[in-house]
PDB file of C-alpha atoms in Angstrom:
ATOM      1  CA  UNK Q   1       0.000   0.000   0.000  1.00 44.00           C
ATOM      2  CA  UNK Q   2       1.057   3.539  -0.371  1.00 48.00           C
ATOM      3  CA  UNK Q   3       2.044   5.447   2.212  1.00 60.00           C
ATOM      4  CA  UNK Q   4       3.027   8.980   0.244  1.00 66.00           C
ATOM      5  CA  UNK Q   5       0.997  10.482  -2.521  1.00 77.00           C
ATOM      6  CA  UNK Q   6       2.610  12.914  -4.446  1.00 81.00           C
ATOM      7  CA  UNK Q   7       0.379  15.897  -5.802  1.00 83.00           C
ATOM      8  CA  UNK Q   8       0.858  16.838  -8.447  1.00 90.00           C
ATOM      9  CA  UNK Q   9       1.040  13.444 -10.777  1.00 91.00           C
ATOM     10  CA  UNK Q  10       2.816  15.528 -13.374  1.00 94.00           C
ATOM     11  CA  UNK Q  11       4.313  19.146 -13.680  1.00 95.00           C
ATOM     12  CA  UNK Q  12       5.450  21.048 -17.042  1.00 96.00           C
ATOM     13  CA  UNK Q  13       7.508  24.300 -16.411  1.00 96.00           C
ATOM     14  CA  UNK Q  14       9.915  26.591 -18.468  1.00 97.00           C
ATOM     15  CA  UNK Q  15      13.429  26.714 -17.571  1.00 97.00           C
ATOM     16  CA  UNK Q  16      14.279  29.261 -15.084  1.00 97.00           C
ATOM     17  CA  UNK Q  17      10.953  28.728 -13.070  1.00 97.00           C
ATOM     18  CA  UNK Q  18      10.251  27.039  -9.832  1.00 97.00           C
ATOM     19  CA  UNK Q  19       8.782  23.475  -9.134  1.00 97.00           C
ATOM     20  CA  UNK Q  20       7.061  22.752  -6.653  1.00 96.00           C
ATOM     21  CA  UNK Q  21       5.687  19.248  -5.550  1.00 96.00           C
ATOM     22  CA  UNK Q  22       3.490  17.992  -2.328  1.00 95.00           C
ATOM     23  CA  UNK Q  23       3.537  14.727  -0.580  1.00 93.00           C
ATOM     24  CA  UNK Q  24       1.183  13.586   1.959  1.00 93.00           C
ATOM     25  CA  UNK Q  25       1.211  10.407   4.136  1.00 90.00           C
ATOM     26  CA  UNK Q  26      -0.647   8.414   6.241  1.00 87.00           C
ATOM     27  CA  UNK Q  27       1.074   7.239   9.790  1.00 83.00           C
ATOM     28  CA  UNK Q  28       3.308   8.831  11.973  1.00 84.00           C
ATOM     29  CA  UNK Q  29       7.012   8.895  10.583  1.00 85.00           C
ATOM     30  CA  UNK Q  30      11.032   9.171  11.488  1.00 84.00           C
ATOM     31  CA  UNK Q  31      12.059  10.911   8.399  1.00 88.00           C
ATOM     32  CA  UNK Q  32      10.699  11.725   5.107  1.00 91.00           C
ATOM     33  CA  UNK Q  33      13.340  11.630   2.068  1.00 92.00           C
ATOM     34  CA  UNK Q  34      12.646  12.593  -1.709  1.00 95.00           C
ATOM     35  CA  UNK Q  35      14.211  11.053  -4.222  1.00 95.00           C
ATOM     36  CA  UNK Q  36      14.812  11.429  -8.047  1.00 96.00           C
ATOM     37  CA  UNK Q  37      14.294   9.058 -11.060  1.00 95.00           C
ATOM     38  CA  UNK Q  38      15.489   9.926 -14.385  1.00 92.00           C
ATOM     39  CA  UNK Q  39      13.611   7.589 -17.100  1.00 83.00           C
ATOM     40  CA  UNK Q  40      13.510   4.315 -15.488  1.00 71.00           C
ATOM     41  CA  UNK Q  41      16.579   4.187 -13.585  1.00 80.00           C
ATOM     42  CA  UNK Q  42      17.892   4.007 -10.426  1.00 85.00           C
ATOM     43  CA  UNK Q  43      16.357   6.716  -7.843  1.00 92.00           C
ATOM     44  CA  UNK Q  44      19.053   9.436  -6.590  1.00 94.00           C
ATOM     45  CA  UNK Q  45      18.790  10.079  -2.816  1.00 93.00           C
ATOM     46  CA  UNK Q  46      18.319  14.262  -2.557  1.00 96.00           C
ATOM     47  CA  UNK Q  47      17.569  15.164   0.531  1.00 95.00           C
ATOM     48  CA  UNK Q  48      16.379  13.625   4.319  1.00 92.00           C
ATOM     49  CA  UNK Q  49      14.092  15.518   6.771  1.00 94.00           C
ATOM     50  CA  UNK Q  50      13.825  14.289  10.140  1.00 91.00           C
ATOM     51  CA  UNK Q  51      10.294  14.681  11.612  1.00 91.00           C
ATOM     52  CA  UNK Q  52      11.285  17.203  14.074  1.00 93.00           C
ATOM     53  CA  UNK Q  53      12.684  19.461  11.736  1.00 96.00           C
ATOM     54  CA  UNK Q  54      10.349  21.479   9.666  1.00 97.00           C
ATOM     55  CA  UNK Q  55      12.306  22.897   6.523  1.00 98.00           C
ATOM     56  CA  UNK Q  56      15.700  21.830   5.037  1.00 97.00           C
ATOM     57  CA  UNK Q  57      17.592  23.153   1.650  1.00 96.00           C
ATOM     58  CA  UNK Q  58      20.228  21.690  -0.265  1.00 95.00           C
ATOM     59  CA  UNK Q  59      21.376  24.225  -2.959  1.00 96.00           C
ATOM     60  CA  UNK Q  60      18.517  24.545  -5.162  1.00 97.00           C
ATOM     61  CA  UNK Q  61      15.722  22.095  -3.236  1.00 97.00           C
ATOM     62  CA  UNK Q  62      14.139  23.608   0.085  1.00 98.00           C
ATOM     63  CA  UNK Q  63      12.169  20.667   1.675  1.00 98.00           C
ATOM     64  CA  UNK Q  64       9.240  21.638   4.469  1.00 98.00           C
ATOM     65  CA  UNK Q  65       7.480  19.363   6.463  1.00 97.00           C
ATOM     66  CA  UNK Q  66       4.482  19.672   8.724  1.00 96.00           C
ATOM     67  CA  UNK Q  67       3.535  16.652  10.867  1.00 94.00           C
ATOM     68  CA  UNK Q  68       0.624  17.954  11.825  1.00 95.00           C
ATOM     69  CA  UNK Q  69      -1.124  17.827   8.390  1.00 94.00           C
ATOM     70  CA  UNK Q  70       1.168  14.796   7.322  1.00 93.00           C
ATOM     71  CA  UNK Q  71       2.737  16.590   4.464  1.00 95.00           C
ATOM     72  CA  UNK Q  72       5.459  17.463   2.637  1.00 96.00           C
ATOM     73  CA  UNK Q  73       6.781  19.837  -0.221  1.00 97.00           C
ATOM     74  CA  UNK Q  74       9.865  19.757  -2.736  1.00 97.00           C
ATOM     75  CA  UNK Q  75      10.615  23.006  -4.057  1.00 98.00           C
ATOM     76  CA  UNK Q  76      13.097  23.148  -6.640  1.00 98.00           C
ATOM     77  CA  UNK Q  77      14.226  26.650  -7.793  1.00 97.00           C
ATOM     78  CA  UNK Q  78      15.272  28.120 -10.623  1.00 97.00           C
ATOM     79  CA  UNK Q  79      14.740  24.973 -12.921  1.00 97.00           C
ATOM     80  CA  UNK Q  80      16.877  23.790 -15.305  1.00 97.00           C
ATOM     81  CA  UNK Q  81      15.999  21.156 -18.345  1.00 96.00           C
ATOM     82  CA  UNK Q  82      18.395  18.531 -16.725  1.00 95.00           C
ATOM     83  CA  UNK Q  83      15.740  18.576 -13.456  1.00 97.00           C
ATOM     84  CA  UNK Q  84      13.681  16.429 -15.823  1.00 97.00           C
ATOM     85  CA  UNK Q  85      12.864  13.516 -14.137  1.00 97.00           C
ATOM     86  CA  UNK Q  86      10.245  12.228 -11.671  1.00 95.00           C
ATOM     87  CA  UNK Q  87      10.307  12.779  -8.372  1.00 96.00           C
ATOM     88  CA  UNK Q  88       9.247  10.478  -5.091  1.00 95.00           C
ATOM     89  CA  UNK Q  89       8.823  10.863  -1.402  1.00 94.00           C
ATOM     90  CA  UNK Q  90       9.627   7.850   0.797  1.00 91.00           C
ATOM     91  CA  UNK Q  91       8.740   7.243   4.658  1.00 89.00           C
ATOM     92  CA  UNK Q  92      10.193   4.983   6.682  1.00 81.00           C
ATOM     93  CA  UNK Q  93       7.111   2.901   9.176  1.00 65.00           C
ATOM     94  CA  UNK Q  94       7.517   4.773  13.123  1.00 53.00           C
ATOM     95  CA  UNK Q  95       8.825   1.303  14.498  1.00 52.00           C
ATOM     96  CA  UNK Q  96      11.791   0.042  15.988  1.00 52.00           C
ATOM     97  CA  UNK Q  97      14.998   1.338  14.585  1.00 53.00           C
ATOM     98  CA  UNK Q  98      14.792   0.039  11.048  1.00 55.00           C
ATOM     99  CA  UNK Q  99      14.453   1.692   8.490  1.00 56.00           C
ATOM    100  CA  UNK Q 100      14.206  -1.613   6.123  1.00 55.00           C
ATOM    101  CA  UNK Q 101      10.930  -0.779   5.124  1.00 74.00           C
ATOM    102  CA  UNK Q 102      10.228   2.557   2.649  1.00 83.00           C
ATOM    103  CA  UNK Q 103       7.072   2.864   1.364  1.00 86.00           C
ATOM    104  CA  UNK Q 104       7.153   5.731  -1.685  1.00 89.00           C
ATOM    105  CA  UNK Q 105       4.567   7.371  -3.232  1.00 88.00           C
ATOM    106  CA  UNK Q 106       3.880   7.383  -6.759  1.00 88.00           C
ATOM    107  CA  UNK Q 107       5.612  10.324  -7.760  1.00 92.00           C
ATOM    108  CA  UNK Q 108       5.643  13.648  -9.667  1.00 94.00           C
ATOM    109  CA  UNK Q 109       6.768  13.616 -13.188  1.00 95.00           C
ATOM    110  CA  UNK Q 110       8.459  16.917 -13.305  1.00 97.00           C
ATOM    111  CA  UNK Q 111       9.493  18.243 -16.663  1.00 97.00           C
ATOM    112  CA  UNK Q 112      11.358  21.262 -17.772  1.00 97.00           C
ATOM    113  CA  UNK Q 113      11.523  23.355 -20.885  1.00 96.00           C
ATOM    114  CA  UNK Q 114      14.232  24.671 -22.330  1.00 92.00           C
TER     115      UNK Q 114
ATOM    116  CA  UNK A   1      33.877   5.049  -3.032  1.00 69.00           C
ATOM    117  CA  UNK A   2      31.935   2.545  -5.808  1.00 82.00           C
ATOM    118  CA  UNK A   3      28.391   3.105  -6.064  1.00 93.00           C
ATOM    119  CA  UNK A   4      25.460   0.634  -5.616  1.00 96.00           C
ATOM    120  CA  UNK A   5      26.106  -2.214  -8.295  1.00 97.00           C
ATOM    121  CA  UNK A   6      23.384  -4.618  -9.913  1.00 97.00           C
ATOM    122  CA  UNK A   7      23.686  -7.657 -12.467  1.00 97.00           C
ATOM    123  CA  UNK A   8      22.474  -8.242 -14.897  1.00 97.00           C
ATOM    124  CA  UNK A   9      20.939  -4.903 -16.090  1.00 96.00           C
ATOM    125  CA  UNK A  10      18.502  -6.206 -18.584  1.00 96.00           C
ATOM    126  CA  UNK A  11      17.316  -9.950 -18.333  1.00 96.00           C
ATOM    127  CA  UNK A  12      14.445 -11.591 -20.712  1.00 97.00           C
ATOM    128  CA  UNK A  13      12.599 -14.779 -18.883  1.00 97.00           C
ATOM    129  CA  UNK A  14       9.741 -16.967 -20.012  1.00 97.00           C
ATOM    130  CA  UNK A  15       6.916 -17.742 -18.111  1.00 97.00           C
ATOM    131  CA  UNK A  16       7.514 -20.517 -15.450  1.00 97.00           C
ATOM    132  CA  UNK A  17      11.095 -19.690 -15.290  1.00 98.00           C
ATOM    133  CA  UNK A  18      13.431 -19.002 -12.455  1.00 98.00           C
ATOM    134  CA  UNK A  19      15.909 -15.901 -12.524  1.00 98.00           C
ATOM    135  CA  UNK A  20      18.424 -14.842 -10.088  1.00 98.00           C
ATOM    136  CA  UNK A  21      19.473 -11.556  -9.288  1.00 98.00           C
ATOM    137  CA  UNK A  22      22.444  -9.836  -7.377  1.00 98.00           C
ATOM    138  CA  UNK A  23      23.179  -6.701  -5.819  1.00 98.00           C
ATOM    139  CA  UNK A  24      26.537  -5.322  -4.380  1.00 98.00           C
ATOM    140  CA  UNK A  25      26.285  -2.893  -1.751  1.00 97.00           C
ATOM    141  CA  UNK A  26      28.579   0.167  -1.237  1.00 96.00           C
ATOM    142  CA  UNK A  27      31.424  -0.776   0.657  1.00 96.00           C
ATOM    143  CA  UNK A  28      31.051  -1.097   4.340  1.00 95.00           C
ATOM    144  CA  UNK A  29      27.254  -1.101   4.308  1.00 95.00           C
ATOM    145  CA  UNK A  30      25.558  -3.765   5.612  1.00 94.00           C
ATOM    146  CA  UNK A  31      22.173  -3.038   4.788  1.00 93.00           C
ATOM    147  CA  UNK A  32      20.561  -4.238   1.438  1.00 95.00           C
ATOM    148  CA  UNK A  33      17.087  -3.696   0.587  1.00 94.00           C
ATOM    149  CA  UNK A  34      15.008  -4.830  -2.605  1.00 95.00           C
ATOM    150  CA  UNK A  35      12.259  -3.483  -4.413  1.00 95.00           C
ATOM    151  CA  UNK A  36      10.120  -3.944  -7.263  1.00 96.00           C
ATOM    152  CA  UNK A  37       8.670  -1.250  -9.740  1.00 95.00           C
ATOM    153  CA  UNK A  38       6.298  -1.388 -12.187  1.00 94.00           C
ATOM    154  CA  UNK A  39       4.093   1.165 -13.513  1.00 89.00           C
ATOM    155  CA  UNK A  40       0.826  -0.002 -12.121  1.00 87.00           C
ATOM    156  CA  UNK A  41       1.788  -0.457  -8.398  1.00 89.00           C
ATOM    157  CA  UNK A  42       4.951   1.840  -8.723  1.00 90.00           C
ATOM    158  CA  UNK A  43       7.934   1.368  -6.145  1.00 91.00           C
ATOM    159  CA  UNK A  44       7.190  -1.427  -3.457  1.00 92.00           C
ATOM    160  CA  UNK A  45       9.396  -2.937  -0.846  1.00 91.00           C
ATOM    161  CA  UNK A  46      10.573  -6.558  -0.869  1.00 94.00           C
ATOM    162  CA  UNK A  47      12.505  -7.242   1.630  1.00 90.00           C
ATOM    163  CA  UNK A  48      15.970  -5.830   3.832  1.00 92.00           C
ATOM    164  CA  UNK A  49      18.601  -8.176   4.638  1.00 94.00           C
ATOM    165  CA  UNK A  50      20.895  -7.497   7.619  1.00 93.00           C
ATOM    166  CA  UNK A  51      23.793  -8.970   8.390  1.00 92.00           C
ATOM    167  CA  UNK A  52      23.491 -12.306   6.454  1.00 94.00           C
ATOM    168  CA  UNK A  53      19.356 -12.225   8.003  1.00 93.00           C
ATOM    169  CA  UNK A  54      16.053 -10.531   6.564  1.00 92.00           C
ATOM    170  CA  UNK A  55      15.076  -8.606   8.624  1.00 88.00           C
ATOM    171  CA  UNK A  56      11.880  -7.030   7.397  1.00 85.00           C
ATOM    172  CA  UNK A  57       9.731  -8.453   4.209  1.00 88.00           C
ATOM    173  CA  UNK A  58       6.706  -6.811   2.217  1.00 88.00           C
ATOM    174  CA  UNK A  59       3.833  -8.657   1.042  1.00 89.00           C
ATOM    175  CA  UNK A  60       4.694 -10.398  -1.856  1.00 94.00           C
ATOM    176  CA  UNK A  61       4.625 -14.416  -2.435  1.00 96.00           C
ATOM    177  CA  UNK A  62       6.924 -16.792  -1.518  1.00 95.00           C
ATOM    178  CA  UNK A  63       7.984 -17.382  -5.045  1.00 97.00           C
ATOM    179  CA  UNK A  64      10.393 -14.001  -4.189  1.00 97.00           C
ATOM    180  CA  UNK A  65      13.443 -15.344  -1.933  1.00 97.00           C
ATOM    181  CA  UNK A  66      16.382 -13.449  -1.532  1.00 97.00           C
ATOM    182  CA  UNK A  67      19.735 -14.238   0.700  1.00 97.00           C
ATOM    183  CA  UNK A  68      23.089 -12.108   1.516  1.00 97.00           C
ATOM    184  CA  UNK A  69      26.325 -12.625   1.979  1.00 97.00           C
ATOM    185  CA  UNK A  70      28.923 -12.375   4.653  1.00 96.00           C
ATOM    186  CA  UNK A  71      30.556  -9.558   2.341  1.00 95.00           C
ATOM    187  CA  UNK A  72      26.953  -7.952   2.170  1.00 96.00           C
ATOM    188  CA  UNK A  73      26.981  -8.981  -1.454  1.00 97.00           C
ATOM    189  CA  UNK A  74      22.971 -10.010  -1.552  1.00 98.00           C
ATOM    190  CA  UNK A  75      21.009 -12.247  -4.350  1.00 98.00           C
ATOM    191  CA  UNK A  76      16.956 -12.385  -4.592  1.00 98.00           C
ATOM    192  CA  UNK A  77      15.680 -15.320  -6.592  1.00 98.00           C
ATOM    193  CA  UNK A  78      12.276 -15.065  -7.904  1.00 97.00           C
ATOM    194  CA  UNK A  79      10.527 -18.522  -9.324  1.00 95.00           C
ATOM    195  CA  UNK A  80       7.929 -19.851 -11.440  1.00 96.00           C
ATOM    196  CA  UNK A  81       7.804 -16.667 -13.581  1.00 97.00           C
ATOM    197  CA  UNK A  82       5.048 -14.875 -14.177  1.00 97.00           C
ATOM    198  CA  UNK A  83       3.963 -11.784 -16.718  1.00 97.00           C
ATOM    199  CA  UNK A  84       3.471  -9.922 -14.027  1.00 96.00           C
ATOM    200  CA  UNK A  85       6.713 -10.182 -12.285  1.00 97.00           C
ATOM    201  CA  UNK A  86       8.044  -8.108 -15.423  1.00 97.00           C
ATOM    202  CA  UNK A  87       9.506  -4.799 -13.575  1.00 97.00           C
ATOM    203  CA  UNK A  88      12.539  -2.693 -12.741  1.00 96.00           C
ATOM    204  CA  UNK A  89      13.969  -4.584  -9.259  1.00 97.00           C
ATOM    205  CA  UNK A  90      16.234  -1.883  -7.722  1.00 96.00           C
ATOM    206  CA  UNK A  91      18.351  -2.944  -4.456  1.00 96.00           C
ATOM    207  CA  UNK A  92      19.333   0.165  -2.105  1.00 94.00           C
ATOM    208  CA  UNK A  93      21.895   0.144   0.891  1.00 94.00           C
ATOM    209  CA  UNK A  94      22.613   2.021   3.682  1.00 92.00           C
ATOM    210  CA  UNK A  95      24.997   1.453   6.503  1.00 91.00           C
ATOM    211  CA  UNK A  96      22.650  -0.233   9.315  1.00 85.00           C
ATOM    212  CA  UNK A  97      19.294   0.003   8.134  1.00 81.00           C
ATOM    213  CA  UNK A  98      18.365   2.679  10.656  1.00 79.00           C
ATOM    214  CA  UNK A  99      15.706   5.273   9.945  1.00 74.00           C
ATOM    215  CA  UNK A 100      18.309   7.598   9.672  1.00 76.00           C
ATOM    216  CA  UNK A 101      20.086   6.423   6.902  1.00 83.00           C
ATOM    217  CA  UNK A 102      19.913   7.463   3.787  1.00 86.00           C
ATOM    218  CA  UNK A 103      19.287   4.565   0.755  1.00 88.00           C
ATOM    219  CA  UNK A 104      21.393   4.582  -2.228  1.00 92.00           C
ATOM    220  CA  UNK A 105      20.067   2.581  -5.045  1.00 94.00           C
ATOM    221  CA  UNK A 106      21.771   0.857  -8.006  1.00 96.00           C
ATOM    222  CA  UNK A 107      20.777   1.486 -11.392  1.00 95.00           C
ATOM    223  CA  UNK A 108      18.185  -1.454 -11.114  1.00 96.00           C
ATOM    224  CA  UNK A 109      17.743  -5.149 -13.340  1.00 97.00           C
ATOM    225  CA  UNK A 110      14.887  -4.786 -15.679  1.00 96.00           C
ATOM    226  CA  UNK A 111      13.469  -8.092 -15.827  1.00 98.00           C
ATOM    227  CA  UNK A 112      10.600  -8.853 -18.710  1.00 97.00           C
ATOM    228  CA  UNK A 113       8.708 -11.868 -18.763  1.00 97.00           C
ATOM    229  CA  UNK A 114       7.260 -13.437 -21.862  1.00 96.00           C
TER     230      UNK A 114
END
């Protein structure tokens, strides 16, 4: 079963602009992490939010979270073509240590313009 | 440091056959996890081996197996082939499996099954 559900299913920007992409879940989580997928590859690891933190960046991605509503947003600024790619959030289950278990949502298909 | 390595990255099965897959983790992690994606039911987890044991497994039959290594080197086996088992298998590791590690995936096997 899911746990994340990306919103929106697919995005279509110009280069230059921003992108931004929501992710909301369904049980209480450790982290939240996003990840990137360009064309049926492997997924990229970009960035890790703990769930007592409430915003993170990493050059061009700022990451938010708010527990309270279960949700999360990706912003990516200033876009460039090579961002084209899908994007996924992944939670890890609230039990134990373990993080074996990441359930990801079905992810944003982001793509840019030149 | 080598990345996330999987072999073979293409395979082409027939129905009822057996296929056997391997993953080799970065270097000092000990953590491997499998999962299966497909376009339908998009990224799901398999299972997390941990230190030669699994250590968490998702819901899928027992035809899917998988084992690891002393070196962390880990294999998943999937029998009796069926259409539906056609999908991109990534493996991800991560130094213990903790919810606090991040997941680094290979560039996934795409198996299709005719």
């Amino acid at each position: 079963s899911q746990q994340g559900e990306e919103d929106p299913q697919a995005l279509s920007i110009q280069e230059g602009e921003n992108a931004t992409m929501n992710c909301s879940y369904k049980t209480s989580i450790n982290n939240l992490q996003w990840y990137r997928q360009n064309s049926g590859r492997g997924l990229v690891h970009l960035i890790l939010i703990r769930s007592n933190e409430r915003e993170k960046h990493s050059g061009r991605l700022r990451v938010t979270l708010d527990t309270s509503k279960k949700s999360s947003s990706l912003l990516i600024t200033a876009s460039r073509a090579a961002d084209t790619a899908s994007y996924f959030c992944a939670t890890d289950m609230n039990y134990g240590g373990s993080q074996g278990n990441l359930i990801f949502g079905k992810g944003t298909k982001l793509s840019v313009k030149p | 440091k080598a990345g996330v390595t999987q072999t073979p990255r293409y395979l082409i099965k027939t129905r009822g056959q057996q296929v056997t897959l391997s993953c080799s983790p970065i270097s000092g992690h000990r953590s491997v996890s499998w999962y299966q994606q497909t376009p339908g039911q998009g990224l799901q987890f398999l299972f997390e081996y941990f230190s030669e044991t699994q250590r968490n497994k998702g819901n899928f039959p027992g035809r899917f197996s998988g084992r690891q290594f002393s070196n962390s080197r880990s294999e998943m086996n999937v029998s009796t082939l069926e259409l539906g088992d056609s999908a991109l298998y990534l493996c991800a590791s991560s130094l213990a499996g903790l919810t606090s590690d991040t997941q680094y995936f290979g560039p996934g096997t795409r198996l299709t099954v005719l």
